[in-house]
Tab-separated table of C-alpha atoms in Angstrom:
chain	number	residue	atom	x	y	z
A	1	ASP	CA	0.000	0.000	0.000
A	2	ILE	CA	1.100	3.571	-0.629
A	3	GLN	CA	1.621	5.364	2.672
A	4	MET	CA	0.538	8.994	2.916
A	5	THR	CA	2.041	11.071	5.725
A	6	GLN	CA	0.686	14.480	6.638
A	7	SER	CA	2.351	17.210	8.647
A	8	PRO	CA	2.020	19.009	10.912
A	9	SER	CA	-0.597	17.470	13.115
A	10	PRO	CA	-2.165	19.253	14.784
A	11	LEU	CA	-1.752	22.754	13.428
A	12	SER	CA	-2.635	25.859	15.450
A	13	ALA	CA	-3.391	29.093	13.642
A	14	SER	CA	-5.417	32.280	13.834
A	15	VAL	CA	-8.107	33.782	11.653
A	16	GLY	CA	-6.419	35.605	8.794
A	17	ASP	CA	-3.268	33.450	8.834
A	18	ARG	CA	-1.837	31.730	5.800
A	19	VAL	CA	-1.364	28.029	6.512
A	20	THR	CA	0.207	25.143	4.661
A	21	ILE	CA	-0.375	21.441	5.208
A	22	THR	CA	2.042	18.958	3.721
A	23	CYS	CA	1.337	15.456	2.443
A	24	ARG	CA	4.098	13.067	1.447
A	25	ALA	CA	3.725	9.770	-0.390
A	26	ASN	CA	6.261	6.963	-0.016
A	27	LEU	CA	6.021	6.303	-3.779
A	28	ARG	CA	5.797	8.670	-6.725
A	29	ILE	CA	2.122	9.219	-7.523
A	30	SER	CA	2.323	11.916	-10.225
A	31	ASN	CA	-0.669	14.228	-9.624
A	32	TYR	CA	-3.029	11.539	-8.307
A	33	LEU	CA	-3.698	13.449	-5.108
A	34	ASN	CA	-6.912	14.775	-3.566
A	35	TRP	CA	-7.577	16.949	-0.510
A	36	TYR	CA	-10.659	16.822	1.701
A	37	GLN	CA	-11.980	18.871	4.597
A	38	GLN	CA	-13.953	17.238	7.390
A	39	LYS	CA	-15.813	19.015	10.170
A	40	PRO	CA	-16.897	17.208	13.347
A	41	GLY	CA	-19.854	14.908	12.784
A	42	LYS	CA	-19.905	15.614	9.051
A	43	ALA	CA	-18.816	13.817	5.929
A	44	PRO	CA	-15.602	14.914	4.230
A	45	GLU	CA	-15.853	17.420	1.404
A	46	LEU	CA	-13.630	17.485	-1.653
A	47	LEU	CA	-11.477	20.618	-1.882
A	48	ILE	CA	-8.755	19.857	-4.414
A	49	TYR	CA	-8.360	17.067	-6.976
A	50	ALA	CA	-5.491	16.141	-9.292
A	51	ALA	CA	-3.153	17.888	-6.826
A	52	SER	CA	-4.037	21.444	-7.844
A	53	SER	CA	-7.533	21.646	-9.341
A	54	LEU	CA	-10.077	23.471	-7.231
A	55	GLN	CA	-13.374	21.639	-6.835
A	56	SER	CA	-16.389	23.609	-7.981
A	57	GLY	CA	-17.846	25.753	-5.192
A	58	VAL	CA	-14.713	25.713	-3.038
A	59	PRO	CA	-13.417	29.183	-2.083
A	60	SER	CA	-10.366	30.368	-3.970
A	61	ARG	CA	-8.393	30.829	-0.734
A	62	PHE	CA	-7.768	27.063	-0.945
A	63	SER	CA	-5.024	25.923	-3.286
A	64	GLY	CA	-3.007	22.786	-3.854
A	65	SER	CA	0.387	22.131	-5.369
A	66	GLY	CA	2.969	19.427	-5.815
A	67	SER	CA	3.686	16.369	-7.874
A	68	GLY	CA	5.490	13.093	-7.413
A	69	THR	CA	5.826	12.541	-3.679
A	70	ASP	CA	5.378	15.962	-2.050
A	71	PHE	CA	2.172	17.952	-1.972
A	72	THR	CA	0.818	20.967	-0.143
A	73	LEU	CA	-2.574	22.402	0.670
A	74	THR	CA	-2.518	26.130	1.337
A	75	ILE	CA	-5.240	28.281	2.821
A	76	SER	CA	-4.349	31.838	2.003
A	77	ARG	CA	-6.355	33.650	4.685
A	78	LEU	CA	-8.005	31.512	7.334
A	79	GLN	CA	-11.681	32.008	7.981
A	80	PRO	CA	-13.502	30.775	11.107
A	81	GLU	CA	-15.231	28.051	9.094
A	82	ASP	CA	-11.867	26.605	7.977
A	83	PHE	CA	-11.046	25.102	11.360
A	84	ALA	CA	-11.479	21.417	10.608
A	85	THR	CA	-9.506	18.272	9.839
A	86	TYR	CA	-7.870	17.940	6.437
A	87	TYR	CA	-7.024	14.692	4.672
A	88	CYS	CA	-4.998	13.948	1.592
A	89	GLN	CA	-5.747	10.861	-0.499
A	90	GLN	CA	-3.863	9.196	-3.324
A	91	SER	CA	-5.754	7.583	-6.184
A	92	TYR	CA	-2.690	6.362	-8.074
A	93	MET	CA	-2.887	2.805	-6.829
A	94	VAL	CA	-5.407	0.625	-5.055
A	95	PRO	CA	-6.051	0.901	-2.146
A	96	HIS	CA	-6.680	4.621	-2.399
A	97	THR	CA	-5.081	5.461	0.921
A	98	PHE	CA	-5.651	8.582	2.995
A	99	GLY	CA	-3.222	10.485	5.139
A	100	GLN	CA	-3.772	10.368	8.884
A	101	GLY	CA	-5.351	13.817	8.876
A	102	THR	CA	-4.278	17.281	10.026
A	103	LYS	CA	-6.465	18.948	12.602
A	104	LEU	CA	-6.429	22.705	12.145
A	105	GLU	CA	-7.104	24.317	15.500
A	106	ILE	CA	-7.699	27.872	16.627
A	107	LYS	CA	-4.660	29.375	18.333
B	1	GLN	CA	-28.375	18.546	-6.517
B	2	VAL	CA	-26.701	15.199	-5.956
B	3	GLN	CA	-27.621	13.554	-2.663
B	4	LEU	CA	-26.517	10.249	-1.212
B	5	GLN	CA	-28.191	8.568	1.747
B	6	GLU	CA	-26.818	5.515	3.522
B	7	SER	CA	-29.209	3.167	5.261
B	8	GLY	CA	-28.964	-0.097	7.132
B	9	PRO	CA	-28.832	-1.618	10.615
B	10	GLY	CA	-26.906	0.357	13.176
B	11	LEU	CA	-26.029	-2.743	15.180
B	12	VAL	CA	-24.575	-5.977	13.849
B	13	LYS	CA	-23.486	-9.018	15.828
B	14	PRO	CA	-19.943	-10.351	15.573
B	15	SER	CA	-19.419	-12.888	12.770
B	16	GLU	CA	-22.546	-11.683	10.969
B	17	THR	CA	-22.809	-9.628	7.765
B	18	LEU	CA	-23.052	-5.864	7.661
B	19	SER	CA	-25.343	-4.593	4.898
B	20	LEU	CA	-25.669	-0.991	3.813
B	21	THR	CA	-27.458	0.672	0.947
B	22	CYS	CA	-26.697	4.046	-0.578
B	23	THR	CA	-29.698	5.641	-2.258
B	24	VAL	CA	-28.765	8.233	-4.834
B	25	SER	CA	-30.898	11.190	-5.886
B	26	GLY	CA	-30.126	13.971	-8.311
B	27	SER	CA	-27.838	11.678	-10.291
B	28	SER	CA	-28.058	8.385	-12.063
B	29	VAL	CA	-25.805	5.628	-10.794
B	30	SER	CA	-24.985	4.915	-14.418
B	31	GLY	CA	-21.838	6.478	-15.753
B	32	TYR	CA	-20.113	7.030	-12.433
B	33	TYR	CA	-17.781	5.375	-9.958
B	34	TRP	CA	-19.215	4.592	-6.532
B	35	SER	CA	-17.171	4.102	-3.399
B	36	TRP	CA	-17.467	3.066	0.230
B	37	ILE	CA	-15.204	4.597	2.846
B	38	ARG	CA	-15.280	4.093	6.581
B	39	GLN	CA	-14.081	5.912	9.674
B	40	ALA	CA	-13.670	4.212	13.029
B	41	PRO	CA	-14.616	6.383	16.018
B	42	GLY	CA	-12.006	9.083	16.508
B	43	LYS	CA	-9.864	7.734	13.666
B	44	GLY	CA	-9.002	8.581	10.081
B	45	LEU	CA	-10.557	7.563	6.795
B	46	GLU	CA	-10.193	4.089	5.304
B	47	TRP	CA	-11.046	3.461	1.649
B	48	ILE	CA	-12.914	0.182	1.142
B	49	VAL	CA	-13.896	-0.203	-2.517
B	50	TYR	CA	-14.989	1.493	-5.700
B	51	LYS	CA	-17.186	0.164	-8.460
B	52	TYR	CA	-18.081	1.514	-11.879
B	53	HIS	CA	-21.721	0.887	-12.677
B	54	THR	CA	-20.887	-1.490	-15.519
B	55	GLY	CA	-18.760	-3.745	-13.403
B	56	THR	CA	-15.156	-2.635	-12.879
B	57	THR	CA	-14.513	-3.078	-9.173
B	58	ASN	CA	-11.427	-2.438	-7.076
B	59	TYR	CA	-11.117	-3.434	-3.438
B	60	ASN	CA	-8.903	-2.653	-0.501
B	61	PRO	CA	-6.890	-5.907	-0.348
B	62	SER	CA	-7.201	-5.937	3.433
B	63	LEU	CA	-10.996	-6.274	3.121
B	64	LYS	CA	-11.455	-7.871	-0.299
B	65	SER	CA	-12.239	-11.366	0.934
B	66	ARG	CA	-15.162	-10.052	3.007
B	67	VAL	CA	-16.605	-7.317	0.758
B	68	THR	CA	-19.372	-7.556	-1.812
B	69	VAL	CA	-20.698	-4.504	-3.651
B	70	SER	CA	-23.419	-4.045	-6.209
B	71	VAL	CA	-25.071	-1.318	-8.233
B	72	ASP	CA	-28.817	-1.454	-8.846
B	73	THR	CA	-29.664	0.860	-11.715
B	74	SER	CA	-33.415	0.218	-11.400
B	75	LYS	CA	-33.429	1.501	-7.824
B	76	ASN	CA	-30.536	3.956	-8.266
B	77	GLN	CA	-28.720	2.378	-5.365
B	78	PHE	CA	-25.233	1.193	-4.451
B	79	SER	CA	-24.831	-1.485	-1.795
B	80	LEU	CA	-22.146	-2.866	0.490
B	81	MET	CA	-21.977	-6.162	2.302
B	82	LEU	CA	-19.156	-6.917	4.730
B	83	SER	CA	-19.111	-10.440	6.101
B	84	PHE	CA	-17.726	-11.949	9.302
B	85	VAL	CA	-17.609	-8.625	11.093
B	86	THR	CA	-15.725	-7.997	14.325
B	87	ALA	CA	-15.531	-5.058	16.710
B	88	ALA	CA	-12.771	-3.651	14.484
B	89	ASP	CA	-15.414	-3.052	11.807
B	90	THR	CA	-17.285	-0.601	14.029
B	91	ALA	CA	-17.237	2.669	12.102
B	92	VAL	CA	-19.174	5.327	10.288
B	93	TYR	CA	-19.613	4.073	6.734
B	94	TYR	CA	-19.808	6.607	3.932
B	95	CYS	CA	-20.821	6.123	0.336
B	96	ALA	CA	-19.442	8.542	-2.217
B	97	ARG	CA	-19.582	9.274	-5.929
B	98	GLY	CA	-16.244	9.393	-7.635
B	99	LYS	CA	-15.172	11.801	-10.341
B	100	SER	CA	-12.669	10.527	-12.862
B	101	ASN	CA	-10.454	13.454	-13.831
B	102	GLY	CA	-7.462	12.099	-15.696
B	103	PHE	CA	-5.580	11.712	-12.438
B	104	GLY	CA	-7.540	8.970	-10.772
B	105	LEU	CA	-10.732	9.297	-8.806
B	106	ALA	CA	-11.795	12.107	-6.513
B	107	LEU	CA	-14.751	11.630	-4.174
B	108	GLU	CA	-16.890	14.631	-4.998
B	109	HIS	CA	-20.221	13.753	-3.380
B	110	TRP	CA	-20.622	11.988	-0.035
B	111	GLY	CA	-23.480	10.656	2.014
B	112	GLN	CA	-23.866	11.834	5.582
B	113	GLY	CA	-22.572	8.518	6.905
B	114	SER	CA	-24.096	5.589	8.766
B	115	LEU	CA	-22.727	4.436	12.114
B	116	VAL	CA	-22.487	0.682	12.367
B	117	THR	CA	-21.594	-0.856	15.711
B	118	VAL	CA	-20.501	-4.459	15.944
B	119	SER	CA	-21.490	-5.878	19.293
B	120	SER	CA	-23.295	-8.834	20.752
């Protein structure tokens, strides 16, 4: 299985901050990388697919980058509703493994 | 608006079979990939399986021997069966519709999740 490792976890930040979450694969996965946001008691929501494509309806303050083994999710200016847990997922090879999650907390 | 709704028993006895159904509205099940994902209490996400409506199916190898999935186009439903369950299978089970984008599958629509507890 491809192992996905996220950092940091957790992450403390303030409203208005710019934050970056990193996801590293232990195998090259090209751009086969998705990012999801999950709030407590809710299903995950797709933010970014194919490493850098913004899902329809997702605010433009979210962006993704990277290719190969190293990927980042950046939130340019944190809003109160952005405090949640973020997961990366590779879809390069079955099983489509997720990272362990990064909980973004209010500082 | 695409909506997915999981349904099924919330309590299953050890060694029995967990059965869940995902009812889809606002979208046909035809022409899409459908997935099941689960999340144990307080834990991360675990991908279980995806199936294209015409038959292509890929499983998590760790669960493959116990998983059966099906797509019912007449009812617009996607179903999961997981046999010989243990307490380790206690989780919230999500169904999701996958979007094929040239770089694999992204799970763009999710159900709200169904908590299944395995206990005698």
